[in-house]
Each structure stands twice: as structure tokens, then as C-alpha cells.
Coordinates of N, CA and C in Angstrom, one line a residue:
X264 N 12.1 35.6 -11.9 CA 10.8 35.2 -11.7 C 10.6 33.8 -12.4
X265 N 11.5 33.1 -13.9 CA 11.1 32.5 -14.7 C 11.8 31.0 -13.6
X266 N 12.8 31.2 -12.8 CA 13.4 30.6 -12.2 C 12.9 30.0 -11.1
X267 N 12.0 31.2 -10.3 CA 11.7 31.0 -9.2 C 9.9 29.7 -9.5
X268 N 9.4 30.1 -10.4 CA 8.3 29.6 -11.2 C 8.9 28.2 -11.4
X269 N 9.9 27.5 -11.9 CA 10.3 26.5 -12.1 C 10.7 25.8 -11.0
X270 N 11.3 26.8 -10.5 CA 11.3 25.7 -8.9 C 10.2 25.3 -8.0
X271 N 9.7 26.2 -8.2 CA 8.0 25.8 -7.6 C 7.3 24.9 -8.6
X272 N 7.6 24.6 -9.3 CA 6.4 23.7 -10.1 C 7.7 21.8 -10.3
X273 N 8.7 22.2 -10.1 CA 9.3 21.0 -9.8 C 9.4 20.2 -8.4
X274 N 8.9 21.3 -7.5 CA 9.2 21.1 -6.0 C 7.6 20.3 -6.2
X275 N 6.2 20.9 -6.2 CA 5.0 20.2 -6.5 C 5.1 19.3 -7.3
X276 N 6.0 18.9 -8.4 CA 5.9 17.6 -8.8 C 6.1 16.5 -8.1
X277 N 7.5 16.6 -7.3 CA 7.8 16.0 -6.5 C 6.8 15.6 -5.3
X278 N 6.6 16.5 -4.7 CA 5.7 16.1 -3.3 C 4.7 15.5 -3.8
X279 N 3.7 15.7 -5.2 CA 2.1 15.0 -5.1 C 2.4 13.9 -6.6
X280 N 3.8 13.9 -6.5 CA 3.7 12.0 -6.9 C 4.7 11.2 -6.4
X281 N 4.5 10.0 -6.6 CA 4.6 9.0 -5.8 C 6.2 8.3 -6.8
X282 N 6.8 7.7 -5.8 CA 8.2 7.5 -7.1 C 8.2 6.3 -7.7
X283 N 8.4 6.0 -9.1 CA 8.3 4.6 -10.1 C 9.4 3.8 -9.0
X284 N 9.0 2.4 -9.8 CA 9.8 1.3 -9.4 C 11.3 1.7 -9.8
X285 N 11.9 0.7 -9.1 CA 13.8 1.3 -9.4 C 13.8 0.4 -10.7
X286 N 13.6 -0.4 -11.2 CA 13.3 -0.9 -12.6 C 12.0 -1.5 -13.1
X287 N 11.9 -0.1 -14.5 CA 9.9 -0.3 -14.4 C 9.7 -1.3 -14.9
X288 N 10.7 -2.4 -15.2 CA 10.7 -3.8 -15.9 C 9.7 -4.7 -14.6
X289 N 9.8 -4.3 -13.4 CA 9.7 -4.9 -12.2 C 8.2 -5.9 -12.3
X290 N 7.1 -5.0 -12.3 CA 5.7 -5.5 -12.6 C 5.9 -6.9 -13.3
X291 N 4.8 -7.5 -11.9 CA 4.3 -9.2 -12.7 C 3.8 -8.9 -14.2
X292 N 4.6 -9.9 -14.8 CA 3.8 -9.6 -16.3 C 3.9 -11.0 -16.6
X293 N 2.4 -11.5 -17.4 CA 2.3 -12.7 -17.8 C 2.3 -12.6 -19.2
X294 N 3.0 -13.9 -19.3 CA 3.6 -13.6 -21.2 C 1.8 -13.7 -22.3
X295 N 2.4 -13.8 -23.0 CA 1.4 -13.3 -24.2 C 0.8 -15.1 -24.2
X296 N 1.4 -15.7 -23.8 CA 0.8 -17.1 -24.4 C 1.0 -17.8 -22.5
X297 N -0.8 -17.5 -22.3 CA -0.9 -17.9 -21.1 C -2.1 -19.4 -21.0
X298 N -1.6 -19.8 -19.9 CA -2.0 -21.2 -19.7 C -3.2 -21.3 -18.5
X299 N -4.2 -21.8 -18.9 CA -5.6 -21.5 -18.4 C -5.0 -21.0 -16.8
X300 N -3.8 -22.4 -16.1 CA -3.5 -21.7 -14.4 C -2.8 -20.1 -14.3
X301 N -2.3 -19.8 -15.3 CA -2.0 -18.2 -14.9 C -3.0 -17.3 -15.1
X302 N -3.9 -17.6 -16.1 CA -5.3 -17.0 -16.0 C -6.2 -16.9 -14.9
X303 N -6.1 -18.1 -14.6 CA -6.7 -18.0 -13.6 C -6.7 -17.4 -12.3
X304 N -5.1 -17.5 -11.9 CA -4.4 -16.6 -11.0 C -4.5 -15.8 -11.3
X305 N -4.4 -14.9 -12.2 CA -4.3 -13.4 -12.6 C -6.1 -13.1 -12.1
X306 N -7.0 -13.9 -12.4 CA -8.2 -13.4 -11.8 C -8.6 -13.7 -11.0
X307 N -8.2 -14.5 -10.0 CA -8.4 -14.5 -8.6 C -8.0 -13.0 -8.0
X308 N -9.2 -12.8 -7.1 CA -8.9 -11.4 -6.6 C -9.2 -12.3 -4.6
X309 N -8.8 -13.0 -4.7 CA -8.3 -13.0 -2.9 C -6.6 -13.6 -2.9
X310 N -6.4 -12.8 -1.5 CA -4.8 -12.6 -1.6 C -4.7 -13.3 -0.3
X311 N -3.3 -14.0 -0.1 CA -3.3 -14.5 1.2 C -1.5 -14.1 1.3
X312 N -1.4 -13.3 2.0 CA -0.3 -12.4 2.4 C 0.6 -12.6 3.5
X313 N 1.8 -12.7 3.6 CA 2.4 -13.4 4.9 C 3.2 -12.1 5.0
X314 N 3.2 -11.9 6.5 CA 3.8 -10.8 7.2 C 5.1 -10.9 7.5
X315 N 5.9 -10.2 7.9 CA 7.2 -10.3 8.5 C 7.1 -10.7 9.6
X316 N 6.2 -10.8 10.6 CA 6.3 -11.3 11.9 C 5.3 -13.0 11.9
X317 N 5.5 -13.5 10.7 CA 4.8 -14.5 10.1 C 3.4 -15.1 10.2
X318 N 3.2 -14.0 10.3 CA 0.9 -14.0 10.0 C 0.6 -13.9 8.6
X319 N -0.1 -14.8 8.6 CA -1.1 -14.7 7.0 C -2.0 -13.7 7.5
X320 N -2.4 -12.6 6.5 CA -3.7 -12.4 6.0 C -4.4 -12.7 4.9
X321 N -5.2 -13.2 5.3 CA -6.2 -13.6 3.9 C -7.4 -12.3 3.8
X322 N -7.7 -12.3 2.2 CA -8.4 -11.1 2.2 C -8.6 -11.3 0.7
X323 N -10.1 -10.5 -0.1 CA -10.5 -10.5 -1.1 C -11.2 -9.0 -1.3
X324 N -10.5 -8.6 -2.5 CA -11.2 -7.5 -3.2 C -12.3 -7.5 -4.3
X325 N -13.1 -7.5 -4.2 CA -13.9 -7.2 -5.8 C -15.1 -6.5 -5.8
X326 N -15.1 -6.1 -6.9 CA -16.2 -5.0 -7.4 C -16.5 -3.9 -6.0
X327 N -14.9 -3.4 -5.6 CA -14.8 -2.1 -4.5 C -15.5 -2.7 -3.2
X328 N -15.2 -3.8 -2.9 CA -15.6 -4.3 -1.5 C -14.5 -5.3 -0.4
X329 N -14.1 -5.1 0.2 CA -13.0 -5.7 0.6 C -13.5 -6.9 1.8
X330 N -13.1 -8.0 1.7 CA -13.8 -9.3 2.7 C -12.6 -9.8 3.5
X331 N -12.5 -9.9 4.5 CA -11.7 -10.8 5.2 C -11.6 -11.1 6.5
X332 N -12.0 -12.3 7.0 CA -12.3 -12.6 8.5 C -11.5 -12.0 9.3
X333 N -9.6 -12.3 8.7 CA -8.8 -11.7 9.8 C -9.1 -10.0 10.0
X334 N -9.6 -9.2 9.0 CA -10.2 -7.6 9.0 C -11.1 -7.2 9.3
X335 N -12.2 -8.3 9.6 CA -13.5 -7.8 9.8 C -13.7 -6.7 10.9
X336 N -14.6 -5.8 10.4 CA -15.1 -4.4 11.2 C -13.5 -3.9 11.8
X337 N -13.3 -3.6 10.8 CA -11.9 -2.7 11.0 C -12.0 -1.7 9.4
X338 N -11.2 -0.8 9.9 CA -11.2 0.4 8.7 C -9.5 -0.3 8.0
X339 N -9.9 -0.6 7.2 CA -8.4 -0.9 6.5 C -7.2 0.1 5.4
X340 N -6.4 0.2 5.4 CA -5.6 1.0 4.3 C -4.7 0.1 4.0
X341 N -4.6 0.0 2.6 CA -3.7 -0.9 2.0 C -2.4 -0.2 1.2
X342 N -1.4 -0.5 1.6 CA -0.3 0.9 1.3 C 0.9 0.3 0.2
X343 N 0.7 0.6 -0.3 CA 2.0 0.2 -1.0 C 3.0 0.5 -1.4
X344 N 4.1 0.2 -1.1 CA 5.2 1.2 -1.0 C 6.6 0.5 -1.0
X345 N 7.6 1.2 -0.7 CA 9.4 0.6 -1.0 C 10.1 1.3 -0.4
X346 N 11.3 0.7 0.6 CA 12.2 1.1 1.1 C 13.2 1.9 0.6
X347 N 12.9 2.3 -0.7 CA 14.3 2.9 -1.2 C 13.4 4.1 -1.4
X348 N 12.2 4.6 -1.5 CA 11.2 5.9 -1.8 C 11.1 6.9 -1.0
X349 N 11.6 7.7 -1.1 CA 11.7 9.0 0.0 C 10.1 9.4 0.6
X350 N 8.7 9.6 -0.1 CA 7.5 9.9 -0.2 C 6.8 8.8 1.3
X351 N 7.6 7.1 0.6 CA 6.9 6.7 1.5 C 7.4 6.4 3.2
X352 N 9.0 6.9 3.3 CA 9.6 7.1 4.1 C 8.8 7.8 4.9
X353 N 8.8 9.3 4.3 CA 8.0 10.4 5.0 C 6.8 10.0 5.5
X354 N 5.5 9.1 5.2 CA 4.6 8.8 5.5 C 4.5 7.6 6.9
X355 N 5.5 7.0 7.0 CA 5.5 5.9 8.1 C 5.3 6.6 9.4
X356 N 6.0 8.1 10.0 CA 5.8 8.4 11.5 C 4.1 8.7 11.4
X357 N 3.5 9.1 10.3 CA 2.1 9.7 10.4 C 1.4 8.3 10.4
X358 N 1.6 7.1 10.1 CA 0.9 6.0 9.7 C 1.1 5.0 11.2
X359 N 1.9 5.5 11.6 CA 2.7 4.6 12.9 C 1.4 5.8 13.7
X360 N 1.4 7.0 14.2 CA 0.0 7.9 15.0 C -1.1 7.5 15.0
X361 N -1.4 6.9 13.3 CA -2.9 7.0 13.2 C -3.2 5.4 13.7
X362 N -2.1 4.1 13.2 CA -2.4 3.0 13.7 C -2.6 2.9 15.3
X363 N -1.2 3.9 15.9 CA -1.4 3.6 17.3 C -2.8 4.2 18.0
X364 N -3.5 5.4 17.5 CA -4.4 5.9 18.0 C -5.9 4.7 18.3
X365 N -5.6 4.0 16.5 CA -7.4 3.4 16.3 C -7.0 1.9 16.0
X366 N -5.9 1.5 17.0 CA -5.2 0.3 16.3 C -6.8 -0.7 17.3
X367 N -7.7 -0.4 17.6 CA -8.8 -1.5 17.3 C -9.9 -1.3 16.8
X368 N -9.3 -0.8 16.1 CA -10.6 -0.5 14.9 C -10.2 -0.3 13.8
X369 N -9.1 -0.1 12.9 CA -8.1 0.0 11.7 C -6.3 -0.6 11.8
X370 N -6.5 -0.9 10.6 CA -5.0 -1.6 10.3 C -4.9 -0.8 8.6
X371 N -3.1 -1.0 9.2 CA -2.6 -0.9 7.5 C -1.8 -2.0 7.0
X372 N -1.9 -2.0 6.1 CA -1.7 -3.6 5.6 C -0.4 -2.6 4.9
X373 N 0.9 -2.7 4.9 CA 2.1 -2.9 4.4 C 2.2 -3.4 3.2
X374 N 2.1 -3.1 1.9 CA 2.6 -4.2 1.0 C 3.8 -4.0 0.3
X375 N 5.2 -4.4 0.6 CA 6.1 -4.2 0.0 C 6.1 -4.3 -1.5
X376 N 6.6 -3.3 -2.3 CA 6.4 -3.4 -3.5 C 8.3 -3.4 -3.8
X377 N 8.9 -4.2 -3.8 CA 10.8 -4.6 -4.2 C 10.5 -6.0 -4.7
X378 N 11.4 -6.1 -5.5 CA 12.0 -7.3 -5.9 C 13.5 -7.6 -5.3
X379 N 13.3 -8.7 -4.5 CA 14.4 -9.6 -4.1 C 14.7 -8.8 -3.3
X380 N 13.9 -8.2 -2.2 CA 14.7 -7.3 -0.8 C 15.1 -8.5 0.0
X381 N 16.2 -8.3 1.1 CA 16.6 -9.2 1.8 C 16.4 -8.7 3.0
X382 N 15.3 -9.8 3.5 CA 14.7 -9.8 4.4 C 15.6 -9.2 6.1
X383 N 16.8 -9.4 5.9 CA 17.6 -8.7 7.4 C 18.0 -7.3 6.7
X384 N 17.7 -6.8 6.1 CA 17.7 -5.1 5.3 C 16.4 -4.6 5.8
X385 N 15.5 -5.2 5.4 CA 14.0 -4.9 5.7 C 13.4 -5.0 7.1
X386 N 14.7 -5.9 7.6 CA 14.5 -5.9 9.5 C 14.5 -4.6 9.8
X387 N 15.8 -4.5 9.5 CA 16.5 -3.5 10.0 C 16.0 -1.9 9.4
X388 N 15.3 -1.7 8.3 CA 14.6 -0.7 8.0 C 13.4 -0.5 8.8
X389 N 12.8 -1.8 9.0 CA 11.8 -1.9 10.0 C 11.8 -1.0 11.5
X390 N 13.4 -1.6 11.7 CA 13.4 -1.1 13.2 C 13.7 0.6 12.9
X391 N 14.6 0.9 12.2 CA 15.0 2.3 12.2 C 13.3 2.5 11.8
X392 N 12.8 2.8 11.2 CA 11.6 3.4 11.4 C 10.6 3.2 12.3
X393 N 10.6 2.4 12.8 CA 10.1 1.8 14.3 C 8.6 1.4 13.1
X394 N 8.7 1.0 12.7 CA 7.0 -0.1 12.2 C 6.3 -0.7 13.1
X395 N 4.8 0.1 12.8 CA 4.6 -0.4 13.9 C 2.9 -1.5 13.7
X396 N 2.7 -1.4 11.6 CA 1.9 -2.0 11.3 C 2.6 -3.4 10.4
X397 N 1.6 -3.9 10.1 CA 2.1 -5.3 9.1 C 2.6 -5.1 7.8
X398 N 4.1 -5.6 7.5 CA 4.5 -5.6 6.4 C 4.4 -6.7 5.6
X399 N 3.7 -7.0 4.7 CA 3.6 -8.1 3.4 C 4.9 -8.4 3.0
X400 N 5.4 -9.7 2.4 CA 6.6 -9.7 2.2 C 6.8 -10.9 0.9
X401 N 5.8 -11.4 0.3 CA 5.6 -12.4 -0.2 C 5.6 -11.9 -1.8
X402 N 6.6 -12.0 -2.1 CA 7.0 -11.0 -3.1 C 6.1 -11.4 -4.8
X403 N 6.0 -12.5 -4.8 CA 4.9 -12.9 -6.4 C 3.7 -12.3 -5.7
X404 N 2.9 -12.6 -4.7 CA 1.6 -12.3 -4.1 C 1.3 -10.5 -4.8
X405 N 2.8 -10.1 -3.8 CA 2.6 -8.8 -3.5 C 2.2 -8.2 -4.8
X406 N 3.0 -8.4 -5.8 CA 3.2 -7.7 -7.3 C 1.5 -8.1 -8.0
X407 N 1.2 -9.8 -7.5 CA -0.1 -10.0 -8.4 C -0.9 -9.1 -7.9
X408 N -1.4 -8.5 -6.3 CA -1.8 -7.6 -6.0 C -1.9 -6.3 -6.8
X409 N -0.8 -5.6 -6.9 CA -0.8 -4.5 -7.1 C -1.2 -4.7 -8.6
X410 N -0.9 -5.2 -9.4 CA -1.0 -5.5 -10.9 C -2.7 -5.6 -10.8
X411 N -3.8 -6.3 -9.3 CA -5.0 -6.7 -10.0 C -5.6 -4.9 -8.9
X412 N -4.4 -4.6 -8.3 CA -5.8 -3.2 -7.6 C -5.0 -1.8 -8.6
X413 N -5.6 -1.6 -9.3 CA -5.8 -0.7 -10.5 C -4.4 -0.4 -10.8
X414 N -3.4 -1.7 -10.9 CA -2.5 -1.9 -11.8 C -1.2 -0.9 -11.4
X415 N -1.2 -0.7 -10.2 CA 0.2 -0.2 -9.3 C 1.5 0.0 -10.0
X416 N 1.9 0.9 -10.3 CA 3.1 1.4 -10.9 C 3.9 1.8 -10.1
X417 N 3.6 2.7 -9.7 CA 4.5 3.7 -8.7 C 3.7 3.9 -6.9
X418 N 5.2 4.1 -6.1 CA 4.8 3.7 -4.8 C 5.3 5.5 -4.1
X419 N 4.6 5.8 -3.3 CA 3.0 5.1 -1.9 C 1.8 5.2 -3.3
X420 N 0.7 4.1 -3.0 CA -0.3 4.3 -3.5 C -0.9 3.4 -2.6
X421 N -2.0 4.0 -2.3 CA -3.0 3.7 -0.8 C -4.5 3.2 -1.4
X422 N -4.9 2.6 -0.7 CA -6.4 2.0 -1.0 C -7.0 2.3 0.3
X423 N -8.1 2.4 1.0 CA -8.6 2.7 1.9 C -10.6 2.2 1.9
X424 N -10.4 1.4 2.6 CA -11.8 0.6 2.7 C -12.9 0.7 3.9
X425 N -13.4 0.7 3.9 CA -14.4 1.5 5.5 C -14.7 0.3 6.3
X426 N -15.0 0.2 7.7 CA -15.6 -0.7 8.4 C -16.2 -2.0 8.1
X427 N -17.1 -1.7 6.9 CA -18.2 -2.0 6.3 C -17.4 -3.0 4.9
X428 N -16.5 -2.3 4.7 CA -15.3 -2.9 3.5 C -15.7 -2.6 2.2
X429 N -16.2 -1.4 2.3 CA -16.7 -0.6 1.0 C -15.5 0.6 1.0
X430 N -15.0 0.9 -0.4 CA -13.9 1.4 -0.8 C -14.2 3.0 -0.7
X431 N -13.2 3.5 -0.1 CA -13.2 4.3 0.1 C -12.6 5.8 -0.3
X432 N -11.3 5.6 -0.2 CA -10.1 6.0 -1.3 C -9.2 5.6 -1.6
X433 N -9.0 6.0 -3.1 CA -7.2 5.9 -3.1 C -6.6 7.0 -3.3
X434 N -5.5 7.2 -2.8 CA -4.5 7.9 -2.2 C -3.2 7.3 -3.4
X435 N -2.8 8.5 -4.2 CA -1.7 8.0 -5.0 C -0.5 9.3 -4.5
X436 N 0.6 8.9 -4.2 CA 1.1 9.7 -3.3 C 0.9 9.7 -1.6
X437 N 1.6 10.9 -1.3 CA 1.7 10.9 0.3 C 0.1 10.7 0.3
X438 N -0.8 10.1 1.5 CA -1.8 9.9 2.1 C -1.5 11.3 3.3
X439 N -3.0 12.1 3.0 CA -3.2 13.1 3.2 C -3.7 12.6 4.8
X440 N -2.9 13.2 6.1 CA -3.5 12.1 7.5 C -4.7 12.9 7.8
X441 N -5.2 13.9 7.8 CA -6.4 14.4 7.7 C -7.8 14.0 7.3
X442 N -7.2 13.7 5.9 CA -8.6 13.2 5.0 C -8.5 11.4 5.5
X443 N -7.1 10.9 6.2 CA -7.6 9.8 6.6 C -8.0 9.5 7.7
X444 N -8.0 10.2 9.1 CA -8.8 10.6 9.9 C -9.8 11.1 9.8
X445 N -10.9 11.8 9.0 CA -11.8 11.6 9.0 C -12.9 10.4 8.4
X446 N -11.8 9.5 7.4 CA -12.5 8.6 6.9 C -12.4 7.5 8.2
X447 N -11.7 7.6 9.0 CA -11.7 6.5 10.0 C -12.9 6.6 10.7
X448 N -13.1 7.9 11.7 CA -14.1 8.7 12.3 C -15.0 8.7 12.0
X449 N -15.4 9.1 10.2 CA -17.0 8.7 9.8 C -17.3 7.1 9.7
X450 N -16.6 6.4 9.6 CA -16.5 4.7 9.5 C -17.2 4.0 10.9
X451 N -16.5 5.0 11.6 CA -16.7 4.3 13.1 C -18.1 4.9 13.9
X452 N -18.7 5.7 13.4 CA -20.2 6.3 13.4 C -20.7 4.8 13.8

């Protein structure tokens, strides 16, 4: 029983978290003696993000409101995640359904979270999984991101913003496609 109890509570660890960086050294970190331009950067909360298929998005978060012309009146999820993560592996055929279903009216913004992936690895992960939303690839951007949206450790961790660009949820771990189908649905009211 004491065995079977342990495997059950290791198997739930697993599934409802999300797996750390492959070196938790990884995170942007600005040294202790910063110069008014990294400050500054560090508080800039608009990101301008370049895709693998070489599109910028530009976009700004603050105080739980998300702005961006290229987004406007679209339900957005912001995903973040890594090629080497089993969790967020699992989550791409479900994210590839829900984009193809409401792909005019919601996007997922991709944000690779690796250091120094090479870019024909990441093709080619791309295609075996058949991706079929925008991957971020701009690797300082990506990390100042995650460091300024409630300080990203560990990957899948999802953000989700409504129509309207009011925050909606985050999702730390697999993204539940359920609860994100109905936040799309009541968005689109």
C-alpha cells in the first residue's frame, strides 16, 4: 500500500509541474551594480519579439493588461516553454487544435525559453511537431520577458489575456485545453 501511495504522489508531481531550466544558472540576471541603461531595460515592460518565420511582434504588458497592434482583438496565450521538456512536448498537439480551430480570433505566442538553441534543431523540432503557432527566438528578449512576467523559472508556464487584453490566466504546468476553451468562448461573447 506504502508503495503504491508513493507512486501515486510521484506520478502527480510530475504531471502538475512544469520542468526547471536544464541549468537554473540560465535566468537573465543583472549584476548587483547596474547602470541606469539596464535598469531601464529591466523596466521596460514592451517586448518586440522576432519569430522563426521572421515577424516581429511588438507588444506590452503592465498592470495585467496586454497592448499590441499586431494582437489587437485576439485572445492571446503566451507560452513558455523548451524543446528538451517532456510537459511542453505533450501540450503542442492540443495548442496546434485550439489555434487551428479560433486561429482568427486567438494566437499563441511561443516563447522559447533555451539558451543558445540552434536554430536548424529548432527547425527541425518545429517540423516533427508540426507547429503550427509563432515561435520567439530572440533569446536576451525572451529571458527579459520571462524574468519581468512573474519571474519564469520553470517551463510550460502560460499567461492568457482576453480579447479585451485583460489577464486572464496563468497556467503553470500543462495548460488545462478545457479551461482554455472556455476562456476563448467567453472572450469572444
Amino acid at each position: 500500500m506504502k508503495k503504491l501511495y508513493l507512486f501515486t504522489l510521484v506520478i502527480f508531481a510530475v504531471i502538475f509541474t512544469g520542468c526547471g531550466s536544464e541549468d537554473e544558472a540560465q535566468a537573465v540576471v543583472i549584476k548587483d551594480s547596474k547602470s541606469f541603461k539596464e535598469l531601464k531595460k529591466q523596466g521596460n515592460k514592451t517586448y518586440t519579439l522576432e519569430t522563426t518565420a521572421g515577424e516581429t511582434i511588438k507588444l506590452t504588458v503592465e498592470n495585467d493588461k496586454l497592448t499590441s497592434e499586431d494582437l489587437k482583438n485576439k485572445v492571446v496565450l503566451i507560452n513558455f516553454w523548451a524543446t528538451w521538456c517532456p510537459p511542453c512536448k505533450e501540450e503542442i498537439p492540443m495548442f496546434n487544435r485550439v489555434y487551428e480551430k479560433y486561429q482568427d480570433d486567438f494566437v499563441i505566442i511561443g516563447v522559447l525559453y533555451e539558451k543558445n538553441k540552434d536554430m536548424k534543431a529548432l527547425a527541425d523540432f518545429m517540423r516533427e511537431f508540426n507547429m503550427k503557432f509563432p515561435v520567439t527566438i530572440n533569446e536576451q528578449e525572451n529571458f527579459r520577458m520571462a524574468k519581468n512576467f512573474d519571474d519564469v523559472k520553470r517551463v510550460p508556464e502560460s499567461f492568457l489575456y482576453g480579447k479585451d487584453g485583460k489577464f486572464l490566466e496563468k497556467f503553470v504546468g500543462l495548460v488545462d485545453e478545457q479551461t482554455l476553451l472556455n476562456h476563448i468562448e467567453n472572450s469572444l461573447k
